[in-house]
mmCIF file of C-alpha atoms and ligand atoms in Angstrom:
data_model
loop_
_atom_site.group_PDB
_atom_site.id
_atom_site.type_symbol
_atom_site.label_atom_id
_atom_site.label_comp_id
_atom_site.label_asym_id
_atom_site.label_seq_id
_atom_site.Cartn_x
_atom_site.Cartn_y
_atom_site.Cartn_z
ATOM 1 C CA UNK A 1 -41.527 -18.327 9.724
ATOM 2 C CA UNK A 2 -39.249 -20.879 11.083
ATOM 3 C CA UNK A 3 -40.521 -24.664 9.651
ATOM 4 C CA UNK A 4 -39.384 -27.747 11.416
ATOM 5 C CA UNK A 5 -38.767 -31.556 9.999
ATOM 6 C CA UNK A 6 -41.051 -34.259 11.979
ATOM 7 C CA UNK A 7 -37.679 -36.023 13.461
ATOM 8 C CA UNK A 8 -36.839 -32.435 15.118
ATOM 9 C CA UNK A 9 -40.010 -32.824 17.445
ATOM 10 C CA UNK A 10 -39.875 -36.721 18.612
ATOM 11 C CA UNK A 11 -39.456 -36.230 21.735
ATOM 12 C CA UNK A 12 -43.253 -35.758 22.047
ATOM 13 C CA UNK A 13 -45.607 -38.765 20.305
ATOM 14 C CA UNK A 14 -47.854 -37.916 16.983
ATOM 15 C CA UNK A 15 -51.054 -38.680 18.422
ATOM 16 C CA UNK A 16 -52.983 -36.828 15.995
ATOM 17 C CA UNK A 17 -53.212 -36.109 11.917
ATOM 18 C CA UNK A 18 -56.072 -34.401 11.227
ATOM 19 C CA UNK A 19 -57.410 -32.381 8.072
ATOM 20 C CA UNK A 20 -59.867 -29.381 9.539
ATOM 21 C CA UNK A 21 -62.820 -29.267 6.387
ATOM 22 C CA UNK A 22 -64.930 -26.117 5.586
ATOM 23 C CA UNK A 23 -67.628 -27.053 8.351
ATOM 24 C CA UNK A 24 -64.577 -26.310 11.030
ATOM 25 C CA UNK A 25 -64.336 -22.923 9.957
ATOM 26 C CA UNK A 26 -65.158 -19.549 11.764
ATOM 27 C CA UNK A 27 -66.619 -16.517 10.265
ATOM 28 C CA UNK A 28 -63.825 -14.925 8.806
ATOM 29 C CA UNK A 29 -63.299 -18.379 7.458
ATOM 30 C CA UNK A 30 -60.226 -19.596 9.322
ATOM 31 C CA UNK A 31 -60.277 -23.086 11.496
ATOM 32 C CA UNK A 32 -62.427 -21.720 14.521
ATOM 33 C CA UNK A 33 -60.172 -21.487 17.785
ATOM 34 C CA UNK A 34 -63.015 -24.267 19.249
ATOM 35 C CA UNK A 35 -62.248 -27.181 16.657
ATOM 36 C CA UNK A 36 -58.399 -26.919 17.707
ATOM 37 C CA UNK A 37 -59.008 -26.991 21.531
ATOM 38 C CA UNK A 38 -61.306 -30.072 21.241
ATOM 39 C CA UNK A 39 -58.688 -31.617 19.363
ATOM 40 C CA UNK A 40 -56.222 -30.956 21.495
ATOM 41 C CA UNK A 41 -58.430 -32.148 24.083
ATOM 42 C CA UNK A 42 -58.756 -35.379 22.671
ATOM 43 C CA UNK A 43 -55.150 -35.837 21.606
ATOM 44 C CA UNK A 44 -53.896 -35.065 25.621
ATOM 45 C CA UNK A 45 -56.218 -37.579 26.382
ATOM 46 C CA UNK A 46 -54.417 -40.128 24.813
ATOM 47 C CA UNK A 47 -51.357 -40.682 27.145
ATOM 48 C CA UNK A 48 -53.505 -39.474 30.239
ATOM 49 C CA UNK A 49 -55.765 -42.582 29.595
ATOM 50 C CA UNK A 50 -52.777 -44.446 28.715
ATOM 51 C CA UNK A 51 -51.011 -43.665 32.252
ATOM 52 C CA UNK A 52 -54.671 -43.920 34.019
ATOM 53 C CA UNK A 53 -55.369 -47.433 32.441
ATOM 54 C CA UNK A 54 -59.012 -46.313 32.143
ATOM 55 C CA UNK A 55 -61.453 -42.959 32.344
ATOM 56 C CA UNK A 56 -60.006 -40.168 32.842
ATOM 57 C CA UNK A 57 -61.417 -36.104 32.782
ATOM 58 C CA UNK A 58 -59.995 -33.086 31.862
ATOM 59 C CA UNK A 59 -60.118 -30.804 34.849
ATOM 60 C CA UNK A 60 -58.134 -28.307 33.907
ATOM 61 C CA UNK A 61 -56.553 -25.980 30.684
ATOM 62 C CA UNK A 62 -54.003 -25.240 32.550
ATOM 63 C CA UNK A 63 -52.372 -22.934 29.506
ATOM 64 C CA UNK A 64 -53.285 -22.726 25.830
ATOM 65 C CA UNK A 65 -51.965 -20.062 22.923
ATOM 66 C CA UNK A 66 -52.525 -19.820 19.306
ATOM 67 C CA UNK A 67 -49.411 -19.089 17.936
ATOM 68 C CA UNK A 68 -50.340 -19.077 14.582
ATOM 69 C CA UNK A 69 -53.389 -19.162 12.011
ATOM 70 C CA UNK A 70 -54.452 -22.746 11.000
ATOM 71 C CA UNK A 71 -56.471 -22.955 7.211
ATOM 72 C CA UNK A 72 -58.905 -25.356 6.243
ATOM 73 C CA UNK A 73 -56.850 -27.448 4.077
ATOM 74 C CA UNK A 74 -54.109 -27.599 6.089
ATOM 75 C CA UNK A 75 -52.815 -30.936 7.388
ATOM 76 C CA UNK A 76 -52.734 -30.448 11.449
ATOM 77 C CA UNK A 77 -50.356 -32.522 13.500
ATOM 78 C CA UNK A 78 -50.646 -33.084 17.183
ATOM 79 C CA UNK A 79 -47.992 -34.099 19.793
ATOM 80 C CA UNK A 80 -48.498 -35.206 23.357
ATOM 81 C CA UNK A 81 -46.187 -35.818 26.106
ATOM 82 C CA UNK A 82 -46.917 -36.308 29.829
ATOM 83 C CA UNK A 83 -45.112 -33.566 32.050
ATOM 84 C CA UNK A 84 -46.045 -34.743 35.623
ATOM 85 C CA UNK A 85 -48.292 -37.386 37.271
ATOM 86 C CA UNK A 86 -49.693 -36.865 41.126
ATOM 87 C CA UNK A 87 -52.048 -38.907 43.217
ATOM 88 C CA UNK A 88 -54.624 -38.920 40.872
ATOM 89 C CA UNK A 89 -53.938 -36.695 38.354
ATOM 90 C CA UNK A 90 -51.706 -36.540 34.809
ATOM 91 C CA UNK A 91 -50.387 -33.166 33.267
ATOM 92 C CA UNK A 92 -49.997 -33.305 29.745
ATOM 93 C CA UNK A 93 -47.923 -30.830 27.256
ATOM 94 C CA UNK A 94 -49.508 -30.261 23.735
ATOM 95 C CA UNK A 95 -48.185 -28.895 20.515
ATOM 96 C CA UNK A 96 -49.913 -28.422 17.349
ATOM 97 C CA UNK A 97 -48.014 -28.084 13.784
ATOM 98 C CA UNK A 98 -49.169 -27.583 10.810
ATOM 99 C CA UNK A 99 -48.469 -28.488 7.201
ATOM 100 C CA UNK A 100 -49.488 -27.188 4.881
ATOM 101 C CA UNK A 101 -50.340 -27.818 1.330
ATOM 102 C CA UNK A 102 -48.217 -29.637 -0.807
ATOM 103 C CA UNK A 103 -47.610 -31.118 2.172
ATOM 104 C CA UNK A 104 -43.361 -31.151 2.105
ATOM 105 C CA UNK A 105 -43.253 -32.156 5.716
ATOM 106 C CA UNK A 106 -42.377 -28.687 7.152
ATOM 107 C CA UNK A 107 -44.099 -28.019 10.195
ATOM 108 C CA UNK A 108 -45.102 -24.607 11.690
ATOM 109 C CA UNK A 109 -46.353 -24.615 15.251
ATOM 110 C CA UNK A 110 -49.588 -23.363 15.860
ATOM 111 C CA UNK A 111 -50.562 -23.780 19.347
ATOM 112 C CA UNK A 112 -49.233 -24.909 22.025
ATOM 113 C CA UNK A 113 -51.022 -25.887 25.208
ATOM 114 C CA UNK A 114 -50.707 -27.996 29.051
ATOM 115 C CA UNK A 115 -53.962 -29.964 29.936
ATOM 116 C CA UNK A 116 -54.380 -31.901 33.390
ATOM 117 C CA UNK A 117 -56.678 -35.059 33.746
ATOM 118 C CA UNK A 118 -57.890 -36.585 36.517
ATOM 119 C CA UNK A 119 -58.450 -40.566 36.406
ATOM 120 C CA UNK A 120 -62.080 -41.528 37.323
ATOM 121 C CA UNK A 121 -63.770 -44.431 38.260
ATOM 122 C CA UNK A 122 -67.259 -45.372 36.587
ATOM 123 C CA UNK A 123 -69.061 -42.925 39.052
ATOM 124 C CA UNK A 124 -66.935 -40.147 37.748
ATOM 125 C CA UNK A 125 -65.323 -39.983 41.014
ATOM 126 C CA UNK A 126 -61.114 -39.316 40.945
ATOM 127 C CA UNK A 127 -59.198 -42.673 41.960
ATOM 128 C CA UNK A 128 -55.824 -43.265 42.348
ATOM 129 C CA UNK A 129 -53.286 -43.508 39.696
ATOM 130 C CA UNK A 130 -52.721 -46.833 39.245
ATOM 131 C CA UNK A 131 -48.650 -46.782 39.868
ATOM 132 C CA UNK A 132 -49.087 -45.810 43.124
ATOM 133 C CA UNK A 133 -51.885 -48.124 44.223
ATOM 134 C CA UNK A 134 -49.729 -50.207 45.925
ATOM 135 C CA UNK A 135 -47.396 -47.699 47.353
ATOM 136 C CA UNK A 136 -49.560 -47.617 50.951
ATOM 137 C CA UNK A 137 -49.380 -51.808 51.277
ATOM 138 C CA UNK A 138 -47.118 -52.422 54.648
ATOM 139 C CA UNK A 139 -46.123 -55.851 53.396
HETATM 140 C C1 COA B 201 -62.324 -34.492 37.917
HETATM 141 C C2 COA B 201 -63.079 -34.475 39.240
HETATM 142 C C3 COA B 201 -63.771 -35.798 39.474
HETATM 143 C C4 COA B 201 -62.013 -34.244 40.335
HETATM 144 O O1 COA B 201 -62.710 -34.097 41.547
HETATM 145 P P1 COA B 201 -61.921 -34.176 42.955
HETATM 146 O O2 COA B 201 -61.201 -35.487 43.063
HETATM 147 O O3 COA B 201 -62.856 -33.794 44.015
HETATM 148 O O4 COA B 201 -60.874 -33.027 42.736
HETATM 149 P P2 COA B 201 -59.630 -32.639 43.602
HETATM 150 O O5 COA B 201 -59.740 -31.184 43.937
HETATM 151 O O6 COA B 201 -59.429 -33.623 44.737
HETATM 152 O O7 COA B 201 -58.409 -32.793 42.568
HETATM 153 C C5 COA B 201 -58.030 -34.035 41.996
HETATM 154 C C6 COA B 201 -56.688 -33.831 41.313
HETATM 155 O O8 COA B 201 -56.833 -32.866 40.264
HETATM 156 C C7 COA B 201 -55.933 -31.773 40.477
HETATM 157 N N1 COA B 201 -56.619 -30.535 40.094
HETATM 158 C C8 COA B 201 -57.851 -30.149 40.461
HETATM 159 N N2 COA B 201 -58.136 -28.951 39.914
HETATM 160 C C9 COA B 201 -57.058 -28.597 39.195
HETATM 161 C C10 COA B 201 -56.719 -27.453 38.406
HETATM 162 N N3 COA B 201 -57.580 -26.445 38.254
HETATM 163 N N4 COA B 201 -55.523 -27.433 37.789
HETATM 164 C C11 COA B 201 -54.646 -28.453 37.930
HETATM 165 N N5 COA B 201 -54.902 -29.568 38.666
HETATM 166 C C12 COA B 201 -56.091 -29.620 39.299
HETATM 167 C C13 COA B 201 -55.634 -31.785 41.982
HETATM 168 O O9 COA B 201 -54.403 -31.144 42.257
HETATM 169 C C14 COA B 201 -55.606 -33.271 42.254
HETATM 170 O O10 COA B 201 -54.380 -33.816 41.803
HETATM 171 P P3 COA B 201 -53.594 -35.025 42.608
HETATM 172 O O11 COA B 201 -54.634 -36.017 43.053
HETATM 173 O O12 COA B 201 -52.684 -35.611 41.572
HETATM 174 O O13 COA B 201 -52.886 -34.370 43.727
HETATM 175 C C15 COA B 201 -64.125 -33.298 39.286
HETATM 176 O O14 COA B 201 -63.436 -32.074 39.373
HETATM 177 C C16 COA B 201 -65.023 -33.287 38.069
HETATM 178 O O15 COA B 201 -65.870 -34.148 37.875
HETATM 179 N N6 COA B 201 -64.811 -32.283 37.170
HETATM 180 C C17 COA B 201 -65.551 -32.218 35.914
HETATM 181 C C18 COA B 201 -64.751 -32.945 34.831
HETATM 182 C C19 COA B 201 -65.371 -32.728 33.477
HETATM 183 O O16 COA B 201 -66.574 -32.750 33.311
HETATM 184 N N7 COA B 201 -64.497 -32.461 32.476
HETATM 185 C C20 COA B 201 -64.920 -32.118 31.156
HETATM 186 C C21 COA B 201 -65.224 -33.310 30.294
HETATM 187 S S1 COA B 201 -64.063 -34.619 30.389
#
């Protein structure tokens, strides 16, 4: 299985090092296909708030594969990088790597996924991205 160094995968930001523990496992005892997507979840969220200065919600999984098995133990690394904006929503590209243990720094990908966010007010309600606010102001 082809491993990769850290510095071959920069062009998308670490947003996320997490360790998946026993209590993320399923019943064959493998991380549980739910504990990746809600951290992938929470990792695209990252640059969508980031670009949405403020609430945003996922409204779609646009995509999502599990490329290969994650094991509780392993150390899971997740990269983010915003693919498109619109009017009021963000797209966001995920990929998941794991390392695992003694930890040498070579990363296998595991998943890979695109998310899309919608930025919300404090109703919940979709507002406008906040780059293009001004775009409709005549003067
Ligand atoms: C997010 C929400 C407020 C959007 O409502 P809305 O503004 O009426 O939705 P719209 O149909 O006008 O779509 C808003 C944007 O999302 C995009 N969008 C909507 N559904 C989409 C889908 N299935 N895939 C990709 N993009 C989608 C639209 O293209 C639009 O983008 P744009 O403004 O950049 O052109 C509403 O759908 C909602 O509350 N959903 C539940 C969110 C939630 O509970 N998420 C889980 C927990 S965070």
């Amino acid at each position: 299985m082809e491993t990769l160094k850290p510095e071959h995968i920069n062009y998308k930001e670490l947003i996320l090092k997490i360790m998946p523990m026993p209590a993320d496992a399923n019943v064959n005892g493998d991380v549980f296909g739910g504990w990746i997507m809600s951290q992938i979840d929470l990792a695209a969220s990252v640059p969508a708030t980031k670009v949405a200065s403020g609430r945003v919600a996922t409204v779609a999984i646009n995509s999502m594969q599990f490329i290969s098995a994650i094991k509780i133990g392993d150390l899971v690394n997740i990269f983010a990088r915003i693919i498109k904006t619109g009017r009021t929503s963000i797209t966001v590209s995920v990929t998941v790597y794991t390392e695992k243990r003694p930890f040498q720094n070579n990363l296998i990908k595991a998943a890979e996924a695109v998310l899309t966010f919608v930025a919300t007010d404090n109703n919940g309600k979709s507002r406008i991205l906040p780059s293009l606010e001004n775009k409709n102001d005549t003067n």
